[in-house]
Each structure stands twice: as C-alpha cells, then as structure tokens.
Amino acid sequence: GENVEQHPSTLSVQEGDSAVIKCTYSDSASNYFPWYKQELGKGPQLIIDIRSNVGEKKDQRIAVTLNKTAKHFSLHITETQPEDSAVYFCAASKAGDMRFGAGTRLTVKP
Amino acid sequence: NAGVTQTPKFRVLKTGQSMTLLCAQDMNHEYMYWYRQDPGMGLRLIHYSVGEGTTAKGEVPDGYNVSRLKKQNFLLGLESAAPSQTSVYFCASTRQSGNTIYFGEGSWLTVV
C-alpha cells in the first residue's frame, strides 16, 4: 500500500518567518494530496489540497507544490503567525484509500 | 449542521471486552473512514468504505471489524480489546475520492 513520509517531525520558527514541510509518497497512482491542520483535542481540518494534474496551488499565506516525477509535495506557510501553531499532516490518496504522514508539530514563537 | 459525529467520545475498557464506536454523517457522503491516531505515528487507516454495504481494509485492520449497513453510519467494532488498541479514533467522510475529507472530533479509548 501507499507509504507517506513527512519531515520534519517538529519545526519552530519566529513569527513572520516562513515554514516548509515536506512529504514523499510511494505509489505513483496516488492522485490527490491534501494537507490538514490539527489543533489540540480536535479532529484534523483541511487547509489546502492539490491534485496530480497541478504543480502548484496557493491560498493567501499557504501554498502547496507537487513534483510527480520525484513523488514529493511540500507545504509552504509564509508570514507565520502564532495561531499557525498546530500539528500539520500531509496525505496521499488513490481511489478513496487515503494515507497520512506522521505529522509535523509547528511552533510559531511571538 | 452536525457534519461527522462520533459516539462515544470517551471510553475505558478492560482487556477482552468488546465495544462498538459509531460514526454518523449527515452530508450524504459515499466514502467513510476509520483512523487511529497514536503519538508520533500520525493517522493510520483501519478500514474504509466506498459506499453502503461495502468495506475495505486499510493499513492496520487487525483486531477491528466494521459495518456500513446504512449510508450515513459506519461502525467500528473491537471484539476483544487489547491494551495496544488504546488510542484516539477518528471517523471521516467524503463525497467521493479526491474531495475534502471531513473528520469527526475523535473518540478516546483506553484499554486497561
């Protein structure tokens, strides 16, 4: 089955700096790559997603890039704010089977 | 505006007991999922369903069974609970593959 690896496991940045989280996947047939944000005690919530026919997508301070050849995708957060502090998960999906990375705990220091 | 609802939210079980977690969604979604979340291991897929009456195994299905008798409900059963099944369980649903997956708030299960 699909295997998703996510790095780094923890990331600490100063407010206003950028944060980058990277993921790789193993199954070339995966075609949907969402990113989720999880706050303490809650379920994950979608923040951005990208499909395999697109190389980059941006939504305000958040962007995702996908390299299908290398089978990796990345989340970029610019101008980070303390409220961006949370655990972030990447995922890869094929035909309804969605697998997640192990997560990145992002801390934004004021 | 309930979305995905999981019951119960908290449960303590003794080793060997059985229980069922119920997931209900009111969005008429075809696909439903059960994940478990453990520290440092992210969300691991237990079982999923692509429609009423269908189920499929994920990456960690052993020790669990599921049923999708009604489109809006997805049940996760533990026949004989083990301490290794202590975890937070999340149910999720989506309209179809490649669409946003919506998660429930989680069910905290402790097996002693």
Short mmCIF file of C-alpha atoms in Angstrom, two decimals:
data_model
loop_
_atom_site.label_atom_id
_atom_site.label_comp_id
_atom_site.label_asym_id
_atom_site.label_seq_id
_atom_site.Cartn_x
_atom_site.Cartn_y
_atom_site.Cartn_z
CA GLY A 1 0.00 0.00 0.00
CA GLU A 2 0.85 3.67 -0.09
CA ASN A 3 3.56 4.93 2.26
CA VAL A 4 3.77 8.62 3.11
CA GLU A 5 6.81 10.08 4.85
CA GLN A 6 6.77 13.56 6.36
CA HIS A 7 9.61 15.81 7.52
CA PRO A 8 10.44 17.42 9.84
CA SER A 9 8.57 16.00 12.82
CA THR A 10 8.94 19.29 14.69
CA LEU A 11 9.52 22.80 13.40
CA SER A 12 9.98 26.01 15.33
CA VAL A 13 10.00 29.41 13.63
CA GLN A 14 9.82 33.05 14.62
CA GLU A 15 6.63 34.93 13.90
CA GLY A 16 6.81 36.37 10.40
CA ASP A 17 9.21 33.74 9.09
CA SER A 18 8.29 31.06 6.57
CA ALA A 19 7.74 27.38 7.33
CA VAL A 20 8.19 24.48 4.94
CA ILE A 21 7.03 20.89 5.49
CA LYS A 22 7.92 18.15 3.03
CA CYS A 23 6.31 14.80 2.20
CA THR A 24 7.14 11.92 -0.08
CA TYR A 25 4.83 9.16 -1.27
CA SER A 26 5.47 5.74 -2.75
CA ASP A 27 2.52 4.93 -5.02
CA SER A 28 2.71 6.72 -8.37
CA ALA A 29 -1.04 6.11 -8.84
CA SER A 30 -1.91 8.47 -5.96
CA ASN A 31 -3.66 11.48 -7.40
CA TYR A 32 -4.90 13.65 -4.55
CA PHE A 33 -2.72 15.31 -1.91
CA PRO A 34 -4.39 17.25 0.91
CA TRP A 35 -2.85 18.97 3.91
CA TYR A 36 -4.58 19.03 7.27
CA LYS A 37 -4.12 21.15 10.40
CA GLN A 38 -4.95 19.65 13.76
CA GLU A 39 -5.35 21.66 16.93
CA LEU A 40 -5.21 20.09 20.37
CA GLY A 41 -8.20 17.93 21.17
CA LYS A 42 -9.82 18.35 17.76
CA GLY A 43 -10.12 16.48 14.51
CA PRO A 44 -7.91 17.45 11.54
CA GLN A 45 -9.20 20.15 9.21
CA LEU A 46 -8.31 20.62 5.57
CA ILE A 47 -6.21 23.71 4.83
CA ILE A 48 -5.23 23.14 1.20
CA ASP A 49 -5.12 20.35 -1.34
CA ILE A 50 -3.66 19.64 -4.76
CA ARG A 51 -4.45 17.15 -7.48
CA SER A 52 -1.94 15.29 -9.60
CA ASN A 53 -2.62 17.37 -12.71
CA VAL A 54 -1.50 20.57 -10.97
CA GLY A 55 2.04 21.54 -9.94
CA GLU A 56 1.33 24.36 -7.52
CA LYS A 57 -1.59 25.90 -5.66
CA LYS A 58 -1.75 28.96 -3.44
CA ASP A 59 -4.31 30.26 -0.96
CA GLN A 60 -3.27 33.51 0.74
CA ARG A 61 -0.29 32.64 3.01
CA ILE A 62 -0.39 28.93 2.24
CA ALA A 63 0.95 27.19 -0.86
CA VAL A 64 1.49 23.60 -1.88
CA THR A 65 3.81 22.27 -4.58
CA LEU A 66 3.78 18.83 -6.17
CA ASN A 67 6.55 17.06 -8.05
CA LYS A 68 5.00 13.92 -9.53
CA THR A 69 8.25 12.68 -11.03
CA ALA A 70 10.04 12.74 -7.69
CA LYS A 71 6.86 11.81 -5.80
CA HIS A 72 7.10 14.59 -3.28
CA PHE A 73 4.98 17.53 -2.26
CA SER A 74 5.51 20.41 0.13
CA LEU A 75 3.53 22.86 2.23
CA HIS A 76 4.75 26.44 2.45
CA ILE A 77 3.42 28.90 5.03
CA THR A 78 4.60 32.49 4.71
CA GLU A 79 4.41 35.29 7.29
CA THR A 80 3.71 32.81 10.06
CA GLN A 81 1.54 33.85 12.99
CA PRO A 82 1.19 32.33 16.50
CA GLU A 83 -2.21 30.93 15.51
CA ASP A 84 -0.47 28.80 12.86
CA SER A 85 0.96 26.70 15.72
CA ALA A 86 -0.54 23.22 15.39
CA VAL A 87 0.20 19.76 14.03
CA TYR A 88 0.15 19.52 10.24
CA PHE A 89 -0.44 16.32 8.28
CA CYS A 90 0.10 15.56 4.64
CA ALA A 91 -1.78 12.76 2.91
CA ALA A 92 -1.87 10.90 -0.38
CA SER A 93 -4.98 9.30 -1.83
CA LYS A 94 -5.84 6.82 -4.56
CA ALA A 95 -9.36 5.56 -5.24
CA GLY A 96 -10.58 6.53 -1.81
CA ASP A 97 -7.70 4.98 0.12
CA MET A 98 -6.10 7.93 1.92
CA ARG A 99 -2.86 7.55 3.90
CA PHE A 100 -1.31 10.16 6.14
CA GLY A 101 2.18 11.20 7.09
CA ALA A 102 3.26 11.10 10.75
CA GLY A 103 2.72 14.82 11.25
CA THR A 104 4.77 17.96 11.90
CA ARG A 105 4.36 19.95 15.08
CA LEU A 106 4.80 23.60 14.11
CA THR A 107 5.50 26.17 16.80
CA VAL A 108 5.48 29.85 15.91
CA LYS A 109 7.23 31.97 18.54
CA PRO A 110 5.93 35.53 19.04
CA ASN B 1 -25.02 21.41 10.85
CA ALA B 2 -23.66 18.30 12.61
CA GLY B 3 -21.20 17.02 9.95
CA VAL B 4 -19.44 13.91 11.29
CA THR B 5 -20.47 12.75 14.75
CA GLN B 6 -18.71 10.07 16.78
CA THR B 7 -20.01 8.29 19.85
CA PRO B 8 -18.87 7.71 22.50
CA LYS B 9 -16.29 10.43 22.97
CA PHE B 10 -14.50 8.70 25.85
CA ARG B 11 -14.45 5.06 26.96
CA VAL B 12 -12.39 2.87 29.25
CA LEU B 13 -12.45 -0.85 28.53
CA LYS B 14 -10.98 -3.86 30.26
CA THR B 15 -8.82 -6.24 28.24
CA GLY B 16 -11.03 -8.74 26.45
CA GLN B 17 -14.17 -6.61 26.45
CA SER B 18 -15.92 -5.71 23.26
CA MET B 19 -17.35 -2.40 22.11
CA THR B 20 -18.59 -0.53 19.07
CA LEU B 21 -17.78 3.01 18.01
CA LEU B 22 -20.49 4.70 15.99
CA CYS B 23 -19.87 7.27 13.28
CA ALA B 24 -22.72 9.19 11.70
CA GLN B 25 -22.56 11.75 8.90
CA ASP B 26 -25.38 13.91 7.63
CA MET B 27 -23.73 15.10 4.39
CA ASN B 28 -24.86 12.18 2.19
CA HIS B 29 -21.22 11.18 1.67
CA GLU B 30 -20.35 7.95 -0.11
CA TYR B 31 -16.95 7.36 1.46
CA MET B 32 -16.32 6.84 5.16
CA TYR B 33 -13.16 6.05 7.10
CA TRP B 34 -11.87 4.97 10.48
CA TYR B 35 -8.39 6.08 11.54
CA ARG B 36 -6.47 5.68 14.74
CA GLN B 37 -4.02 8.29 15.97
CA ASP B 38 -1.09 7.45 18.21
CA PRO B 39 1.74 9.77 19.31
CA GLY B 40 4.42 10.10 16.64
CA MET B 41 2.57 7.88 14.18
CA GLY B 42 0.07 10.20 12.63
CA LEU B 43 -3.26 8.89 11.41
CA ARG B 44 -3.33 5.27 10.38
CA LEU B 45 -6.17 3.92 8.28
CA ILE B 46 -8.01 1.00 9.88
CA HIS B 47 -10.88 0.35 7.47
CA TYR B 48 -12.81 2.37 4.96
CA SER B 49 -15.97 2.15 2.89
CA VAL B 50 -16.68 3.46 -0.59
CA GLY B 51 -20.42 3.04 -0.31
CA GLU B 52 -23.29 1.47 1.59
CA GLY B 53 -22.73 -2.25 2.08
CA THR B 54 -19.02 -2.13 1.19
CA THR B 55 -15.90 -2.16 3.37
CA ALA B 56 -12.17 -2.43 2.72
CA LYS B 57 -9.08 -2.93 4.86
CA GLY B 58 -6.62 -0.15 5.49
CA GLU B 59 -3.10 -0.43 6.83
CA VAL B 60 -3.91 -1.58 10.40
CA PRO B 61 -7.15 -3.65 10.21
CA ASP B 62 -6.25 -6.48 12.60
CA GLY B 63 -8.39 -6.64 15.72
CA TYR B 64 -11.15 -4.46 14.24
CA ASN B 65 -14.30 -5.09 12.25
CA VAL B 66 -16.56 -2.60 10.51
CA SER B 67 -20.00 -2.45 9.00
CA ARG B 68 -21.75 0.03 6.70
CA LEU B 69 -25.35 -1.11 6.69
CA LYS B 70 -26.66 2.42 6.18
CA LYS B 71 -25.06 5.09 4.05
CA GLN B 72 -24.91 7.58 6.91
CA ASN B 73 -23.38 5.23 9.50
CA PHE B 74 -20.02 3.48 9.78
CA LEU B 75 -19.47 1.25 12.81
CA LEU B 76 -16.09 0.19 14.18
CA GLY B 77 -16.06 -2.87 16.41
CA LEU B 78 -13.47 -4.25 18.77
CA GLU B 79 -14.34 -7.88 19.55
CA SER B 80 -11.71 -8.46 22.24
CA ALA B 81 -9.99 -5.24 23.27
CA ALA B 82 -6.23 -5.21 23.90
CA PRO B 83 -4.07 -2.53 25.56
CA SER B 84 -2.43 -1.95 22.14
CA GLN B 85 -5.78 -0.59 20.97
CA THR B 86 -5.58 2.31 23.38
CA SER B 87 -5.72 5.25 21.01
CA VAL B 88 -7.72 8.15 19.68
CA TYR B 89 -10.07 7.06 16.92
CA PHE B 90 -11.24 9.39 14.19
CA CYS B 91 -14.04 8.84 11.76
CA ALA B 92 -14.11 10.77 8.49
CA SER B 93 -16.22 11.04 5.37
CA THR B 94 -16.10 12.49 1.88
CA ARG B 95 -18.42 12.77 -1.09
CA GLN B 96 -16.07 10.94 -3.43
CA SER B 97 -12.40 10.15 -3.89
CA GLY B 98 -10.35 13.31 -4.37
CA ASN B 99 -12.71 15.52 -2.40
CA THR B 100 -12.27 17.11 1.00
CA ILE B 101 -12.40 14.63 3.86
CA TYR B 102 -14.26 15.82 6.94
CA PHE B 103 -13.25 14.46 10.32
CA GLY B 104 -15.19 13.91 13.49
CA GLU B 105 -13.95 15.20 16.83
CA GLY B 106 -12.40 11.89 17.90
CA SER B 107 -13.10 9.10 20.38
CA TRP B 108 -10.61 8.50 23.19
CA LEU B 109 -10.38 4.80 24.03
CA THR B 110 -8.32 3.37 26.87
CA VAL B 111 -7.92 -0.39 27.32
CA VAL B 112 -6.64 -1.43 30.74
#
